[in-house]
Short mmCIF file of C-alpha atoms in Angstrom, two decimals:
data_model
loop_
_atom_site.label_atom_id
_atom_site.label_comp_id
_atom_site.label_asym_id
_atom_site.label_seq_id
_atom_site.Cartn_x
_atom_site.Cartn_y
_atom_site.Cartn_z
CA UNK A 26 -11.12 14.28 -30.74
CA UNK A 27 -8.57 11.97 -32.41
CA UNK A 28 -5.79 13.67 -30.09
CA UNK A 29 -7.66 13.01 -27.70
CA UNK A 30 -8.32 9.35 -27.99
CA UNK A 31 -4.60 8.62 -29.07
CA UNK A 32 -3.61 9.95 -25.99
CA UNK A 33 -6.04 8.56 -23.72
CA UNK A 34 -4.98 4.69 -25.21
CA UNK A 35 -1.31 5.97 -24.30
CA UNK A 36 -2.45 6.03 -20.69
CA UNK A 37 -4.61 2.96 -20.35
CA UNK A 38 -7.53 5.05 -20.55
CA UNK A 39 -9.32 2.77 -23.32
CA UNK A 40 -9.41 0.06 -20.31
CA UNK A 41 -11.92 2.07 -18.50
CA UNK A 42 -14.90 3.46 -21.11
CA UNK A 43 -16.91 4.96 -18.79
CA UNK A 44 -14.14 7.57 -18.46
CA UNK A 45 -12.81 7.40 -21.82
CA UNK A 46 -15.67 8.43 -23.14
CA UNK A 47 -17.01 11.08 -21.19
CA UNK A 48 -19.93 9.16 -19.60
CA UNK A 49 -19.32 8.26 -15.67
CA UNK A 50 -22.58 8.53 -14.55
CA UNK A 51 -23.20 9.01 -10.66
CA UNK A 52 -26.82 8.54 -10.19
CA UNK A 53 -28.58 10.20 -7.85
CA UNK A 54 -31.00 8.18 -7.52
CA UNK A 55 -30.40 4.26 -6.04
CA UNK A 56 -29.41 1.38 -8.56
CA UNK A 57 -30.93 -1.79 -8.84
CA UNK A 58 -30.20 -4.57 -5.75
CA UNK A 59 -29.21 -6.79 -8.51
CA UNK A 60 -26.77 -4.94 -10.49
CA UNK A 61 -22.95 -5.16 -10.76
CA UNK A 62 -23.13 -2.07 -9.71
CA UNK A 63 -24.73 -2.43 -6.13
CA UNK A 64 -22.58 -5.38 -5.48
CA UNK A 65 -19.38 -4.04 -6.01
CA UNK A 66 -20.45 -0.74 -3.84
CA UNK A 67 -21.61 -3.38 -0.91
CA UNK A 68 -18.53 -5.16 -1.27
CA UNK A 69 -16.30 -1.96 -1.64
CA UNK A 70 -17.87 -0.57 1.53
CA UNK A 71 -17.12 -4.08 3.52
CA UNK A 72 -13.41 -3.86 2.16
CA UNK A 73 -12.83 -0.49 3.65
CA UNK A 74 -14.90 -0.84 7.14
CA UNK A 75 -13.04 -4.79 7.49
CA UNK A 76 -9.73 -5.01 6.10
CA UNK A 77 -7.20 -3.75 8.01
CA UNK A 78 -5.01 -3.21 4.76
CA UNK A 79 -7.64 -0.85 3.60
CA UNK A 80 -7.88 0.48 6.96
CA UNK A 81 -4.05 1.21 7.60
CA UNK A 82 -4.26 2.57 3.97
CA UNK A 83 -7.04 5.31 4.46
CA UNK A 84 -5.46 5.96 8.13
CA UNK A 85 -2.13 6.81 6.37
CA UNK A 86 -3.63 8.60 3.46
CA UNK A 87 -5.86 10.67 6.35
CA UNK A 88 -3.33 11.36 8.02
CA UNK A 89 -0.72 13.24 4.81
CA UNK A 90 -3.58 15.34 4.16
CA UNK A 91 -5.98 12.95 1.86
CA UNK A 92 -8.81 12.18 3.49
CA UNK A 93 -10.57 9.34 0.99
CA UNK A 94 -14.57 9.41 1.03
CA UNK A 95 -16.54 6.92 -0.39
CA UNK A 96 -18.48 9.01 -2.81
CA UNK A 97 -15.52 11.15 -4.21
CA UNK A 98 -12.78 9.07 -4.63
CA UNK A 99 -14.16 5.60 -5.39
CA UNK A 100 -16.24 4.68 -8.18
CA UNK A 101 -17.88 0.88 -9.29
CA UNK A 102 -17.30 1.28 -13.23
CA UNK A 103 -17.16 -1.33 -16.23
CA UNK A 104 -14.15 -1.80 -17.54
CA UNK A 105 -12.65 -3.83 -20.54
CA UNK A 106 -10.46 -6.79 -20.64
CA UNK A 107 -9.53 -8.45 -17.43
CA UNK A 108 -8.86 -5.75 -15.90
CA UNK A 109 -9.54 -5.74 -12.16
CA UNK A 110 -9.29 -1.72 -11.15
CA UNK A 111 -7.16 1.28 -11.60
CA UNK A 112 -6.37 4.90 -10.03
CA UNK A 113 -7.09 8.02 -12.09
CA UNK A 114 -4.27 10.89 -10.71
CA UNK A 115 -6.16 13.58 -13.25
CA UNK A 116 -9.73 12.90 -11.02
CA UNK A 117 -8.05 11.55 -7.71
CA UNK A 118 -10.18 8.31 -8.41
CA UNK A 119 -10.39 4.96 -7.40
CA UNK A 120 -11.75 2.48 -10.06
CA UNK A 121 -13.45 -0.72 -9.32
CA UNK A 122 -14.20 -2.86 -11.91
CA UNK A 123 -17.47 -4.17 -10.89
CA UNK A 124 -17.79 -6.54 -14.10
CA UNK A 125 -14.51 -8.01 -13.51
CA UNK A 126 -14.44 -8.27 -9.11
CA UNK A 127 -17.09 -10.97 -8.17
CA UNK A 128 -15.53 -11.87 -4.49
CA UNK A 129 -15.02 -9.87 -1.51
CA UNK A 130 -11.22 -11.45 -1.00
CA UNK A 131 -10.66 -9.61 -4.49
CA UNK A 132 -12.33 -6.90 -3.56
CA UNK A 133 -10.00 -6.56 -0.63
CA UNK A 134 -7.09 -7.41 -2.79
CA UNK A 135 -7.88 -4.92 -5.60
CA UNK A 136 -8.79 -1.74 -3.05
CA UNK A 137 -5.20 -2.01 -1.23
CA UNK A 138 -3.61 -2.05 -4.34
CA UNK A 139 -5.22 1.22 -5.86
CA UNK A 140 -5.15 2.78 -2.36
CA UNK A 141 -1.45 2.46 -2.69
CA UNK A 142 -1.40 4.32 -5.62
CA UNK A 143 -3.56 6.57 -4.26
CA UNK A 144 -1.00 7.11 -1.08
CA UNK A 145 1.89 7.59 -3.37
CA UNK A 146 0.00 9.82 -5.18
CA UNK A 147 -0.76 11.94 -2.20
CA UNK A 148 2.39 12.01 -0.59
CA UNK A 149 4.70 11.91 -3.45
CA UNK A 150 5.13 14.33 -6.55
CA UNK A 151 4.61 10.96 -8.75
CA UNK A 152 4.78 11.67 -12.61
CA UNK A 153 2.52 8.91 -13.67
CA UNK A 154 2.31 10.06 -17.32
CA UNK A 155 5.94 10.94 -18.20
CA UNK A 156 8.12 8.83 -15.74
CA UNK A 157 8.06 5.00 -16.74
CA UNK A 158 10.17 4.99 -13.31
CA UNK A 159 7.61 6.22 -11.02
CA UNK A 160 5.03 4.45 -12.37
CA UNK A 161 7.35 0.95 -12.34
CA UNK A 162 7.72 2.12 -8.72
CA UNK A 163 4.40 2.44 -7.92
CA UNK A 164 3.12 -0.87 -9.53
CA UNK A 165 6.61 -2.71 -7.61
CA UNK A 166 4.52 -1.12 -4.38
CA UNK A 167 1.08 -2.06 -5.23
CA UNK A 168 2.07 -5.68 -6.18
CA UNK A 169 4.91 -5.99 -2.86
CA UNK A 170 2.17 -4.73 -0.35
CA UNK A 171 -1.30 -5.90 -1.29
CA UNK A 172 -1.24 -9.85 -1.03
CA UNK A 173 -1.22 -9.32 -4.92
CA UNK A 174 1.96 -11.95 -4.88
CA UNK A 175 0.91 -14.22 -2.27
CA UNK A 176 1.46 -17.58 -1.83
CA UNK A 177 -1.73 -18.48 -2.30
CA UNK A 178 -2.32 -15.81 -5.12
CA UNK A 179 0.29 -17.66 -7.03
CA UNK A 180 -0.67 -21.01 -6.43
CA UNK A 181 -4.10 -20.39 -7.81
CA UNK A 182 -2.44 -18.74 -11.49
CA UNK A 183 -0.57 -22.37 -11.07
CA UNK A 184 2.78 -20.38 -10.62
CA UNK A 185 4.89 -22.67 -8.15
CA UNK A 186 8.42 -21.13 -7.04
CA UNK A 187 8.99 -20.73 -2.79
CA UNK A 188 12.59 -19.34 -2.68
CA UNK A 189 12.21 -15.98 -3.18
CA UNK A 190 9.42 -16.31 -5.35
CA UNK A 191 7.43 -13.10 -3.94
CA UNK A 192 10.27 -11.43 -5.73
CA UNK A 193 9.58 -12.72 -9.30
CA UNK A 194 6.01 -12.10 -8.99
CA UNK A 195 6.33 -8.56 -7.62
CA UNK A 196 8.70 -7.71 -10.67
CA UNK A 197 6.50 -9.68 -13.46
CA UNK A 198 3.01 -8.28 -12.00
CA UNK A 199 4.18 -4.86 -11.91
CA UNK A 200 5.56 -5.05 -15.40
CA UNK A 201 2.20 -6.35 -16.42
CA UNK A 202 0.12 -3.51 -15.33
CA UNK A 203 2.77 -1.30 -17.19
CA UNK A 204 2.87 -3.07 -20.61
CA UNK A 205 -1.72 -2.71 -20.15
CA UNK A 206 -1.24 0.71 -19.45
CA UNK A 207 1.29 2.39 -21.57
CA UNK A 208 2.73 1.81 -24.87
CA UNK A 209 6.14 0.61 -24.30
CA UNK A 210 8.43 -2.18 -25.50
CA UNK A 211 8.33 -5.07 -23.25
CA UNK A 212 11.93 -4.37 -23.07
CA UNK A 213 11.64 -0.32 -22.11
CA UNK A 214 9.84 -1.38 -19.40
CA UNK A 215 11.87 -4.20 -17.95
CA UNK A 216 14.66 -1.59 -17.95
CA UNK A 217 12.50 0.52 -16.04
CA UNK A 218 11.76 -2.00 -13.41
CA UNK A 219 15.20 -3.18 -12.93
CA UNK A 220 16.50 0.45 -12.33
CA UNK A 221 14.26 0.97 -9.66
CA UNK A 222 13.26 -2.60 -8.08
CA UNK A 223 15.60 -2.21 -5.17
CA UNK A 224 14.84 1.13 -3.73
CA UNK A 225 11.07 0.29 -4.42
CA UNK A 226 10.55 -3.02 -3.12
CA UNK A 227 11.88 -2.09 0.19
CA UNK A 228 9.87 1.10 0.33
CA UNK A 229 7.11 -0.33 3.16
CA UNK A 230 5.24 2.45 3.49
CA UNK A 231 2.37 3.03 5.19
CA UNK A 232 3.04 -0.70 6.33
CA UNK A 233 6.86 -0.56 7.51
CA UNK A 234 6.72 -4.39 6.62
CA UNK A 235 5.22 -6.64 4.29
CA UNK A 236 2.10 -7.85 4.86
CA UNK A 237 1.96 -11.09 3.96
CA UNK A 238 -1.66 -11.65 5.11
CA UNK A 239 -4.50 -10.29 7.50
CA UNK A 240 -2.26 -11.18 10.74
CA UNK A 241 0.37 -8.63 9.23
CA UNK A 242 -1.40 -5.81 8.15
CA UNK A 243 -3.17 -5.57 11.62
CA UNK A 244 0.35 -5.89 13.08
CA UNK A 245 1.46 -2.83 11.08
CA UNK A 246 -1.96 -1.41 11.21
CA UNK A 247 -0.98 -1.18 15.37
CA UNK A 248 2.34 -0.22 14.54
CA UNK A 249 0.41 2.76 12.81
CA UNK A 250 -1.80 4.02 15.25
CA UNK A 251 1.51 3.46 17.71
CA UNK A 252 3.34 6.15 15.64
CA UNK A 253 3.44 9.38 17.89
CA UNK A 254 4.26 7.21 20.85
CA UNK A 255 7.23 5.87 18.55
CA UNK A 256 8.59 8.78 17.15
CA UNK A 257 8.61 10.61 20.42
CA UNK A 258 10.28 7.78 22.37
CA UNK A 259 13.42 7.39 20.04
CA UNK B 27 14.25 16.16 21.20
CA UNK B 28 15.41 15.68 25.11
CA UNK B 29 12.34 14.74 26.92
CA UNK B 30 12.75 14.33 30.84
CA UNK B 31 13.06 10.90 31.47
CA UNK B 32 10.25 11.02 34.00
CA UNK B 33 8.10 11.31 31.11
CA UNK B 34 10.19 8.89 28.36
CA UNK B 35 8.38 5.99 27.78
CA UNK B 36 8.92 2.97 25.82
CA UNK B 37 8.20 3.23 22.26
CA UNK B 38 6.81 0.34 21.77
CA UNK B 39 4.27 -1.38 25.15
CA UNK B 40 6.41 -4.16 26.25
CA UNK B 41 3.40 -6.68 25.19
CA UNK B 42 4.01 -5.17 21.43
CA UNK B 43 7.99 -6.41 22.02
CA UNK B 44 6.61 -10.17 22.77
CA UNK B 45 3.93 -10.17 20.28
CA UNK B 46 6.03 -9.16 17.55
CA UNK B 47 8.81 -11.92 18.91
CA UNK B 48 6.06 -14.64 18.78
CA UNK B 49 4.85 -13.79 15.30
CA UNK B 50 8.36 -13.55 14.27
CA UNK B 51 9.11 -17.44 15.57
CA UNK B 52 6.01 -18.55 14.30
CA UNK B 53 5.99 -20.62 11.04
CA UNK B 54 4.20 -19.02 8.65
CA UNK B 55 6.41 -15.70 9.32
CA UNK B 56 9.29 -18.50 8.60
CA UNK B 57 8.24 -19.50 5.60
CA UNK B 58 7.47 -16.04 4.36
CA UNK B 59 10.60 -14.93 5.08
CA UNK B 60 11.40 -17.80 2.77
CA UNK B 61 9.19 -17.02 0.24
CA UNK B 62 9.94 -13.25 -0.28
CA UNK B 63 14.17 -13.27 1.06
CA UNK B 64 15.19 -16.73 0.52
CA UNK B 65 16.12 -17.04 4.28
CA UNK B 66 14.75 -17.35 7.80
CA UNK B 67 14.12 -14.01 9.81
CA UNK B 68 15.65 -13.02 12.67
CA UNK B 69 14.16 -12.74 15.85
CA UNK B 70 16.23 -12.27 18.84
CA UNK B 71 16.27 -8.52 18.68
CA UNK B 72 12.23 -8.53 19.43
CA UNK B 73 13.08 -10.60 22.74
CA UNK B 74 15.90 -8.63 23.81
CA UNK B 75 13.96 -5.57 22.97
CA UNK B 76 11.64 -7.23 25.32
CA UNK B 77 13.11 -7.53 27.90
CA UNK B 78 14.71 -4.11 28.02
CA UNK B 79 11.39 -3.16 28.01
CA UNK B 80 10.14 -4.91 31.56
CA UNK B 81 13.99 -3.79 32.65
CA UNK B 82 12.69 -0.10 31.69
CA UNK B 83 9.23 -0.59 33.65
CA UNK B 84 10.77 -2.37 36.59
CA UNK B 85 13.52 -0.46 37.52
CA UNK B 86 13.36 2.79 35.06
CA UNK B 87 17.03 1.42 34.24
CA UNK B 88 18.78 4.15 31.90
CA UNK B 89 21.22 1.14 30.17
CA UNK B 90 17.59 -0.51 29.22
CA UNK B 91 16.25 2.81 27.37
CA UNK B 92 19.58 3.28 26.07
CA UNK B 93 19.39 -0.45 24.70
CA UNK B 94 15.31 0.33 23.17
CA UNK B 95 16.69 3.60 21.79
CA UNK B 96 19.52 2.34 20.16
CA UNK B 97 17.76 -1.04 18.90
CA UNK B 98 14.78 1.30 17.44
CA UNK B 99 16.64 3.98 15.97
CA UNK B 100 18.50 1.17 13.77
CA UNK B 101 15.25 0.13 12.68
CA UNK B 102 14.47 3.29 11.28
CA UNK B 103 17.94 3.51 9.50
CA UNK B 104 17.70 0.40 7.79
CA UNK B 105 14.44 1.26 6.47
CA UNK B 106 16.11 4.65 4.80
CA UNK B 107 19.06 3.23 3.36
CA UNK B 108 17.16 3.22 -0.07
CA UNK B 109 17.45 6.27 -2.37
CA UNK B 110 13.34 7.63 -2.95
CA UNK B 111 12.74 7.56 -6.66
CA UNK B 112 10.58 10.27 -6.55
CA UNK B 113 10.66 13.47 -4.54
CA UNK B 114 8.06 13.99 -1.27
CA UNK B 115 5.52 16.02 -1.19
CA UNK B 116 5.40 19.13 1.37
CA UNK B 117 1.28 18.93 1.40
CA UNK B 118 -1.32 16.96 -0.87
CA UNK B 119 -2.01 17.35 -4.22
CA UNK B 120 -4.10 21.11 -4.96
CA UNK B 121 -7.09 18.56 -6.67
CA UNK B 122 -7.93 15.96 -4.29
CA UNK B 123 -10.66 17.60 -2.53
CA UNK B 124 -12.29 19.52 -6.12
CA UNK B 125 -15.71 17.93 -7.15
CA UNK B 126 -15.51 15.99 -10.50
CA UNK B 127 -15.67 17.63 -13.67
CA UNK B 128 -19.51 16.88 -14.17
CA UNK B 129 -20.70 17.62 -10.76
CA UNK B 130 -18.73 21.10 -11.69
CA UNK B 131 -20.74 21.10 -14.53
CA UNK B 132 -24.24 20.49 -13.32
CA UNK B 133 -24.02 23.35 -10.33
CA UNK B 134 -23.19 25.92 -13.55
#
């Protein structure tokens, strides 16, 4: 049992205690309308039906072969810390941290970036318990394409830069969520971002740009659905 | 793949060519462009693209679908230029359909 929790804080897994502990519970019956719980599933269910992040996302996702349903791969959990969500590769899961997400603009924010872990996941052999690289990659991804590092994202942490600023907060987000996740010098996994920040940051898939805001994604979300026209026409 | 050109098509509808030029010129692309590259985006390529598009649709011109080809298929290229650091998959992972562990469980 010791083993077993030494390994799960290794992989973040202390951040989520539903699932460290053995207890997700999936009611069959309904929850309370007042509950954490019902609001992040309402909220959840308007991200993926509304933003066309989420929507290019699932579309993508559908289309290598990973259909994503709502009662499978997404679950409203509590979760420790700050926190916001996280992907499970071991149960193909989406976590939402419904203690921790209290807007629907989070909401939105927090489902895109899980979904593209979830994307890489499916289309990619992605070692995320072994390969500090793939998971720097994944996390340069999630932070580059979700409206994590927007503008206005930034503004609110009161982090001014302009010039190139999405760059700095791409690189210091996604070494965040590695340093809450694994146990790994600050330094270790610097070095792993840096080795991989270039290839990774100009990986655009499923978007083939970066979306910058709502106006973007449903450019590349018609880009998408344009794709067999495209491909043939080349 | 050699498709007759009766049936070639532009990749992109020529509206998609103009749209993307617009939202290209417009100033909040501009000042993204600023705020993730550190410099202003370049646009002309959309408009020409554009306009080999109506060329294409007009006149079924074979210089403008050489032109879209050409301008699409470096698109593409510059979006591969980066090494993958991981390798593809050839189909999804063997779990992502299986019910959860407790579901499993339960039906026992």
């Amino acid at each position: 049992m010791e083993q077993k929790n030494e390994k799960d804080e290794d992989y973040g897994y202390q951040l989520f205690p539903d699932r460290h502990n053995g207890t997700s519970k999936r009611s069959a019956l309904g929850t309370s309308l007042f509950t954490f719980k019902h609001k992040c599933q309402v909220m959840l269910r308007i991200a993926l039906d509304t933003s066309p992040y989420a929507k290019l996302l699932l579309g993508a996702m559908k289309h290598s072969g990973c259909a994503a349903y709502l009662d499978r791969h997404f679950s409203c959990e509590d979760c420790d810390g700050i926190v916001s969500g996280g992907f499970d590769a071991t149960t193909s899961q989406i976590v939402l941290c419904q203690n921790n997400i209290h807007q629907q603009a989070h909401m939105n924010r927090v489902v895109t970036h899980e979904l593209i872990h979830a994307f890489d996941h499916c289309r990619a052999h992605v070692d995320w318990f072994n390969n500090f690289k793939h998971l720097a990659c994944s996390e340069i991804r999630a932070a580059n394409l979700s409206g994590d590092c927007s503008f206005g994202n930034e503004i609110s942490r009161f982090k001014f830069g302009i010039k190139q600023h999405h760059q700095e907060c791409v690189r210091e987000r996604a070494l965040r969520s590695i340093l809450a996740v694994r146990k790994v010098s600050r330094e270790d996994a610097e070095k792993a971002v840096d080795s991989v920040f270039n290839s990774c940051f100009n990986d655009h898939e499923p978007f083939g740009r970066i979306p910058h805001n709502n106006a973007d994604a449903g450019h590349a979300y018609r880009e998408f659905k344009n794709r067999d026209r495209y491909y043939s026409n080349i | 793949m050699a498709f007759p050109t009766s049936v070639w098509r532009p990749p992109r509808a020529c509206d998609d060519y103009w749209r993307e030029y617009k939202h290209c010129q417009s100033f909040q692309h501009l000042f993204h462009s600023y705020y993730t590259f550190g410099s202003a985006p370049s646009c002309q390529q959309w408009k020409l693209d554009y306009y080999s598009c109506q060329e294409w649709e007009k006149h079924h011109s074979a210089q403008a679908k050489d032109a879209l080809q050409a301008s699409e298929r470096k698109r593409v290229e510059e979006k591969q230029q980066y090494k993958p650091v991981w390798e593809l998959r050839k189909k999804p992972p063997h779990d992502w359909y299986l019910p959860l562990q407790e579901e499993r469980e339960n039906k026992r």
